Amino acid sequence: VVVKVRRPGIVEQIETDIEALMLLAMMAEKHLPNSDIYDPVGQVRELARTIRRELDLSLEGRTIERFAANFAGDSTVYFPKVYWQFTSKAALTMELIEGLKVSDIEGLTATGLDLNLIAKRGANAFVRMVLQHGFFHGDLHPGNILILPDNVICMLDFGMTGRIDPFLKRYLTDILLAILKRDAEEVISLLWKGRLPTQAE
C-alpha cells in the first residue's frame, strides 16, 4: 500500500497563512486602484476552499471512488483502491501502483507500449471527465499519471478536482464540434460572444 499522511500542525499553519492572505487581499481592495477587477478577496476565498478540501484525506478517498465509478467498465483507465479501514481525515491508505511515468518516453518505448494509443486514451479520458461527467482531475501533470501494462492509464493524487455545470458542458461541446467541423466562423462566434446556452434552447 501507499499511505498519504497529513503533516502534524499543518492545519493550524494553513489557517494562519489564509488569515494573512485575506488581510493582504482586503488591503489591496481598499488601497489599490482597479483591484476589484481581480477580486483579491474572492481569489483568497477560493484558494482557502480548495486547500481546506485537500486537507481532508478521506474526501480524497471518496473522490477516487467517484472517478472509479464514473469509469466503471472502461478497461483503458485504472484508479487505485482505497483501504477505508486505514483511512481518516489525516491519513489516506491506497493500493500501491507500479507503472511508468507518462513522461518516461524511453521507458515506455522500451517496454513496447504504444505512445499514440496512450495519448488517444488520455485525451479520451479527459474529454469524458469534462464533457460527460462534468467532474475532472484538476492536477494532471506527468507526475500524477502512470502507464500500466496494456497501455492502461492510472491517475494519482485526487486532492484537486473541478466541476462543470450542464450549460458550460454544452457550450464547450458546441466549440469542440465546431472545431471538428473546421467551422472557423462558428468557433470565433462562440468564443467572441461567450454565449452560454439557455434551458430554452
mmCIF file of C-alpha atoms in Angstrom:
data_model
loop_
_atom_site.group_PDB
_atom_site.id
_atom_site.type_symbol
_atom_site.label_atom_id
_atom_site.label_comp_id
_atom_site.label_asym_id
_atom_site.label_seq_id
_atom_site.Cartn_x
_atom_site.Cartn_y
_atom_site.Cartn_z
ATOM 1 C CA VAL A 1 0.000 0.000 0.000
ATOM 2 C CA VAL A 2 0.844 3.691 -0.114
ATOM 3 C CA VAL A 3 -0.039 5.894 2.841
ATOM 4 C CA LYS A 4 -0.536 9.639 2.382
ATOM 5 C CA VAL A 5 -0.257 11.353 5.769
ATOM 6 C CA ARG A 6 -1.257 14.890 6.717
ATOM 7 C CA ARG A 7 1.703 16.610 8.335
ATOM 8 C CA PRO A 8 1.131 17.346 12.062
ATOM 9 C CA GLY A 9 0.327 21.013 12.693
ATOM 10 C CA ILE A 10 -0.294 21.746 9.009
ATOM 11 C CA VAL A 11 -3.967 22.670 9.530
ATOM 12 C CA GLU A 12 -3.097 25.421 12.001
ATOM 13 C CA GLN A 13 -0.284 26.658 9.752
ATOM 14 C CA ILE A 14 -2.574 26.783 6.717
ATOM 15 C CA GLU A 15 -5.248 28.712 8.632
ATOM 16 C CA THR A 16 -2.632 31.256 9.762
ATOM 17 C CA ASP A 17 -1.449 31.673 6.166
ATOM 18 C CA ILE A 18 -5.023 32.078 4.903
ATOM 19 C CA GLU A 19 -5.642 34.790 7.511
ATOM 20 C CA ALA A 20 -2.532 36.653 6.352
ATOM 21 C CA LEU A 21 -3.524 36.345 2.692
ATOM 22 C CA MET A 22 -7.054 37.558 3.418
ATOM 23 C CA LEU A 23 -5.690 40.615 5.238
ATOM 24 C CA LEU A 24 -3.462 41.428 2.264
ATOM 25 C CA ALA A 25 -6.366 40.924 -0.157
ATOM 26 C CA MET A 26 -8.610 43.258 1.847
ATOM 27 C CA MET A 27 -5.865 45.895 1.950
ATOM 28 C CA ALA A 28 -5.374 45.531 -1.813
ATOM 29 C CA GLU A 29 -9.084 46.054 -2.480
ATOM 30 C CA LYS A 30 -9.098 49.097 -0.236
ATOM 31 C CA HIS A 31 -5.922 50.823 -1.421
ATOM 32 C CA LEU A 32 -5.077 49.672 -4.955
ATOM 33 C CA PRO A 33 -6.997 51.307 -7.815
ATOM 34 C CA ASN A 34 -8.962 48.890 -10.022
ATOM 35 C CA SER A 35 -8.030 45.920 -7.851
ATOM 36 C CA ASP A 36 -11.701 44.892 -7.877
ATOM 37 C CA ILE A 37 -11.107 43.654 -11.440
ATOM 38 C CA TYR A 38 -9.090 40.784 -9.957
ATOM 39 C CA ASP A 39 -11.344 40.236 -6.908
ATOM 40 C CA PRO A 40 -8.468 39.601 -4.439
ATOM 41 C CA VAL A 41 -10.768 38.620 -1.571
ATOM 42 C CA GLY A 42 -12.703 36.236 -3.797
ATOM 43 C CA GLN A 43 -9.446 34.702 -5.031
ATOM 44 C CA VAL A 44 -8.269 34.059 -1.470
ATOM 45 C CA ARG A 45 -11.655 32.565 -0.542
ATOM 46 C CA GLU A 46 -11.439 30.163 -3.489
ATOM 47 C CA LEU A 47 -7.857 29.241 -2.594
ATOM 48 C CA ALA A 48 -8.890 28.628 1.028
ATOM 49 C CA ARG A 49 -11.807 26.434 -0.042
ATOM 50 C CA THR A 50 -9.559 24.335 -2.283
ATOM 51 C CA ILE A 51 -6.790 23.921 0.292
ATOM 52 C CA ARG A 52 -9.212 23.006 3.089
ATOM 53 C CA ARG A 53 -10.703 20.306 0.883
ATOM 54 C CA GLU A 54 -7.241 18.931 0.170
ATOM 55 C CA LEU A 55 -6.531 18.693 3.905
ATOM 56 C CA ASP A 56 -9.348 16.156 4.342
ATOM 57 C CA LEU A 57 -7.738 12.991 3.011
ATOM 58 C CA SER A 58 -10.903 10.940 3.491
ATOM 59 C CA LEU A 59 -12.559 13.281 0.982
ATOM 60 C CA GLU A 60 -9.783 12.459 -1.484
ATOM 61 C CA GLY A 61 -10.533 8.763 -0.945
ATOM 62 C CA ARG A 62 -14.194 9.329 -1.802
ATOM 63 C CA THR A 63 -13.122 11.303 -4.861
ATOM 64 C CA ILE A 64 -11.008 8.368 -6.094
ATOM 65 C CA GLU A 65 -14.004 6.068 -5.762
ATOM 66 C CA ARG A 66 -16.232 8.540 -7.599
ATOM 67 C CA PHE A 67 -13.824 8.611 -10.547
ATOM 68 C CA ALA A 68 -13.618 4.812 -10.492
ATOM 69 C CA ALA A 69 -17.423 4.623 -10.594
ATOM 70 C CA ASN A 70 -17.581 7.132 -13.461
ATOM 71 C CA PHE A 71 -15.208 4.946 -15.480
ATOM 72 C CA ALA A 72 -16.656 1.589 -14.429
ATOM 73 C CA GLY A 73 -16.345 -0.893 -17.291
ATOM 74 C CA ASP A 74 -13.620 1.140 -19.030
ATOM 75 C CA SER A 75 -10.506 -1.064 -19.111
ATOM 76 C CA THR A 76 -8.314 1.731 -20.522
ATOM 77 C CA VAL A 77 -8.235 3.679 -17.232
ATOM 78 C CA TYR A 78 -7.400 2.471 -13.718
ATOM 79 C CA PHE A 79 -7.818 4.052 -10.292
ATOM 80 C CA PRO A 80 -6.126 2.851 -7.081
ATOM 81 C CA LYS A 81 -8.192 1.009 -4.499
ATOM 82 C CA VAL A 82 -8.814 2.834 -1.196
ATOM 83 C CA TYR A 83 -8.440 0.884 2.064
ATOM 84 C CA TRP A 84 -11.048 2.551 4.257
ATOM 85 C CA GLN A 85 -10.164 0.648 7.420
ATOM 86 C CA PHE A 86 -6.826 2.511 7.382
ATOM 87 C CA THR A 87 -8.112 5.871 6.120
ATOM 88 C CA SER A 88 -9.187 9.010 8.016
ATOM 89 C CA LYS A 89 -9.129 12.779 7.556
ATOM 90 C CA ALA A 90 -5.413 12.717 8.414
ATOM 91 C CA ALA A 91 -4.321 9.590 6.514
ATOM 92 C CA LEU A 92 -5.228 8.010 3.183
ATOM 93 C CA THR A 93 -4.221 4.400 2.511
ATOM 94 C CA MET A 94 -4.295 3.285 -1.112
ATOM 95 C CA GLU A 95 -3.217 0.414 -3.289
ATOM 96 C CA LEU A 96 0.417 0.668 -4.396
ATOM 97 C CA ILE A 97 0.507 1.205 -8.156
ATOM 98 C CA GLU A 98 3.692 0.317 -10.035
ATOM 99 C CA GLY A 99 3.958 1.754 -13.504
ATOM 100 C CA LEU A 100 5.953 4.081 -15.724
ATOM 101 C CA LYS A 101 5.552 7.849 -15.644
ATOM 102 C CA VAL A 102 3.787 9.120 -18.730
ATOM 103 C CA SER A 103 6.777 11.410 -19.326
ATOM 104 C CA ASP A 104 9.233 8.467 -19.437
ATOM 105 C CA ILE A 105 9.183 8.166 -23.227
ATOM 106 C CA GLU A 106 12.275 5.960 -23.406
ATOM 107 C CA GLY A 107 10.939 3.581 -20.755
ATOM 108 C CA LEU A 108 7.514 3.382 -22.387
ATOM 109 C CA THR A 109 9.038 2.683 -25.790
ATOM 110 C CA ALA A 110 11.487 0.109 -24.426
ATOM 111 C CA THR A 111 8.617 -1.725 -22.737
ATOM 112 C CA GLY A 112 6.755 -1.933 -26.035
ATOM 113 C CA LEU A 113 3.899 0.371 -25.051
ATOM 114 C CA ASP A 114 2.024 2.301 -27.739
ATOM 115 C CA LEU A 115 2.606 6.049 -27.318
ATOM 116 C CA ASN A 116 -0.102 7.015 -29.820
ATOM 117 C CA LEU A 117 -2.672 4.802 -28.109
ATOM 118 C CA ILE A 118 -1.699 6.185 -24.689
ATOM 119 C CA ALA A 119 -2.156 9.749 -25.977
ATOM 120 C CA LYS A 120 -5.521 8.863 -27.514
ATOM 121 C CA ARG A 121 -6.742 7.150 -24.328
ATOM 122 C CA GLY A 122 -5.558 10.021 -22.155
ATOM 123 C CA ALA A 123 -7.326 12.609 -24.294
ATOM 124 C CA ASN A 124 -10.471 10.488 -24.396
ATOM 125 C CA ALA A 125 -10.480 10.097 -20.603
ATOM 126 C CA PHE A 126 -10.115 13.837 -20.037
ATOM 127 C CA VAL A 127 -12.809 14.724 -22.567
ATOM 128 C CA ARG A 128 -15.155 12.253 -20.854
ATOM 129 C CA MET A 129 -14.412 13.809 -17.474
ATOM 130 C CA VAL A 130 -15.191 17.296 -18.724
ATOM 131 C CA LEU A 131 -17.981 16.813 -21.258
ATOM 132 C CA GLN A 132 -19.689 13.655 -19.968
ATOM 133 C CA HIS A 133 -19.204 13.624 -16.204
ATOM 134 C CA GLY A 134 -18.687 17.348 -15.550
ATOM 135 C CA PHE A 135 -16.138 16.315 -12.908
ATOM 136 C CA PHE A 136 -12.438 16.270 -13.707
ATOM 137 C CA HIS A 137 -8.977 15.788 -12.210
ATOM 138 C CA GLY A 138 -7.577 19.259 -11.549
ATOM 139 C CA ASP A 139 -3.867 18.438 -11.349
ATOM 140 C CA LEU A 140 -2.948 16.160 -14.255
ATOM 141 C CA HIS A 141 0.779 16.817 -14.540
ATOM 142 C CA PRO A 142 3.115 13.935 -15.621
ATOM 143 C CA GLY A 143 3.938 13.035 -12.004
ATOM 144 C CA ASN A 144 0.290 12.131 -11.428
ATOM 145 C CA ILE A 145 -0.088 9.809 -14.426
ATOM 146 C CA LEU A 146 1.337 6.290 -14.563
ATOM 147 C CA ILE A 147 1.151 3.913 -17.506
ATOM 148 C CA LEU A 148 0.436 0.276 -16.696
ATOM 149 C CA PRO A 149 0.795 -2.828 -18.911
ATOM 150 C CA ASP A 150 -1.508 -2.934 -21.972
ATOM 151 C CA ASN A 151 -1.353 0.888 -22.254
ATOM 152 C CA VAL A 152 -3.668 1.389 -19.280
ATOM 153 C CA ILE A 153 -3.652 4.888 -17.769
ATOM 154 C CA CYS A 154 -3.622 5.276 -13.982
ATOM 155 C CA MET A 155 -4.214 8.694 -12.415
ATOM 156 C CA LEU A 156 -2.969 9.634 -8.942
ATOM 157 C CA ASP A 157 -3.365 12.476 -6.400
ATOM 158 C CA PHE A 158 -7.032 13.475 -6.389
ATOM 159 C CA GLY A 159 -6.805 16.340 -3.917
ATOM 160 C CA MET A 160 -7.735 18.902 -6.572
ATOM 161 C CA THR A 161 -10.761 18.462 -8.814
ATOM 162 C CA GLY A 162 -13.026 20.665 -10.896
ATOM 163 C CA ARG A 163 -16.714 20.693 -11.789
ATOM 164 C CA ILE A 164 -18.545 21.951 -14.851
ATOM 165 C CA ASP A 165 -22.263 22.682 -14.874
ATOM 166 C CA PRO A 166 -24.512 21.316 -17.671
ATOM 167 C CA PHE A 167 -24.766 24.641 -19.515
ATOM 168 C CA LEU A 168 -20.993 25.109 -19.648
ATOM 169 C CA LYS A 169 -20.621 21.478 -20.785
ATOM 170 C CA ARG A 170 -22.945 22.195 -23.690
ATOM 171 C CA TYR A 171 -21.076 25.406 -24.549
ATOM 172 C CA LEU A 172 -17.733 23.572 -24.600
ATOM 173 C CA THR A 173 -19.286 20.778 -26.672
ATOM 174 C CA ASP A 174 -20.511 23.340 -29.223
ATOM 175 C CA ILE A 175 -16.990 24.758 -29.523
ATOM 176 C CA LEU A 176 -15.455 21.286 -29.872
ATOM 177 C CA LEU A 177 -17.959 20.280 -32.554
ATOM 178 C CA ALA A 178 -17.279 23.486 -34.471
ATOM 179 C CA ILE A 179 -13.538 22.743 -34.322
ATOM 180 C CA LEU A 180 -14.081 19.178 -35.561
ATOM 181 C CA LYS A 181 -16.206 20.508 -38.439
ATOM 182 C CA ARG A 182 -13.457 23.056 -39.155
ATOM 183 C CA ASP A 183 -16.067 25.797 -38.960
ATOM 184 C CA ALA A 184 -13.793 28.709 -38.060
ATOM 185 C CA GLU A 185 -16.619 31.257 -38.158
ATOM 186 C CA GLU A 186 -18.665 29.282 -35.630
ATOM 187 C CA VAL A 187 -15.661 28.861 -33.326
ATOM 188 C CA ILE A 188 -14.922 32.589 -33.448
ATOM 189 C CA SER A 189 -18.594 33.427 -32.934
ATOM 190 C CA LEU A 190 -18.876 31.194 -29.874
ATOM 191 C CA LEU A 191 -15.642 32.449 -28.331
ATOM 192 C CA TRP A 192 -16.401 36.086 -29.110
ATOM 193 C CA LYS A 193 -19.902 36.051 -27.716
ATOM 194 C CA GLY A 194 -19.043 33.832 -24.796
ATOM 195 C CA ARG A 195 -22.553 32.538 -25.274
ATOM 196 C CA LEU A 196 -23.872 30.073 -22.694
ATOM 197 C CA PRO A 197 -26.898 28.103 -23.948
ATOM 198 C CA THR A 198 -30.145 28.649 -22.093
ATOM 199 C CA GLN A 199 -32.535 25.936 -20.975
ATOM 200 C CA ALA A 200 -34.981 27.018 -23.652
ATOM 201 C CA GLU A 201 -32.544 26.227 -26.469
#
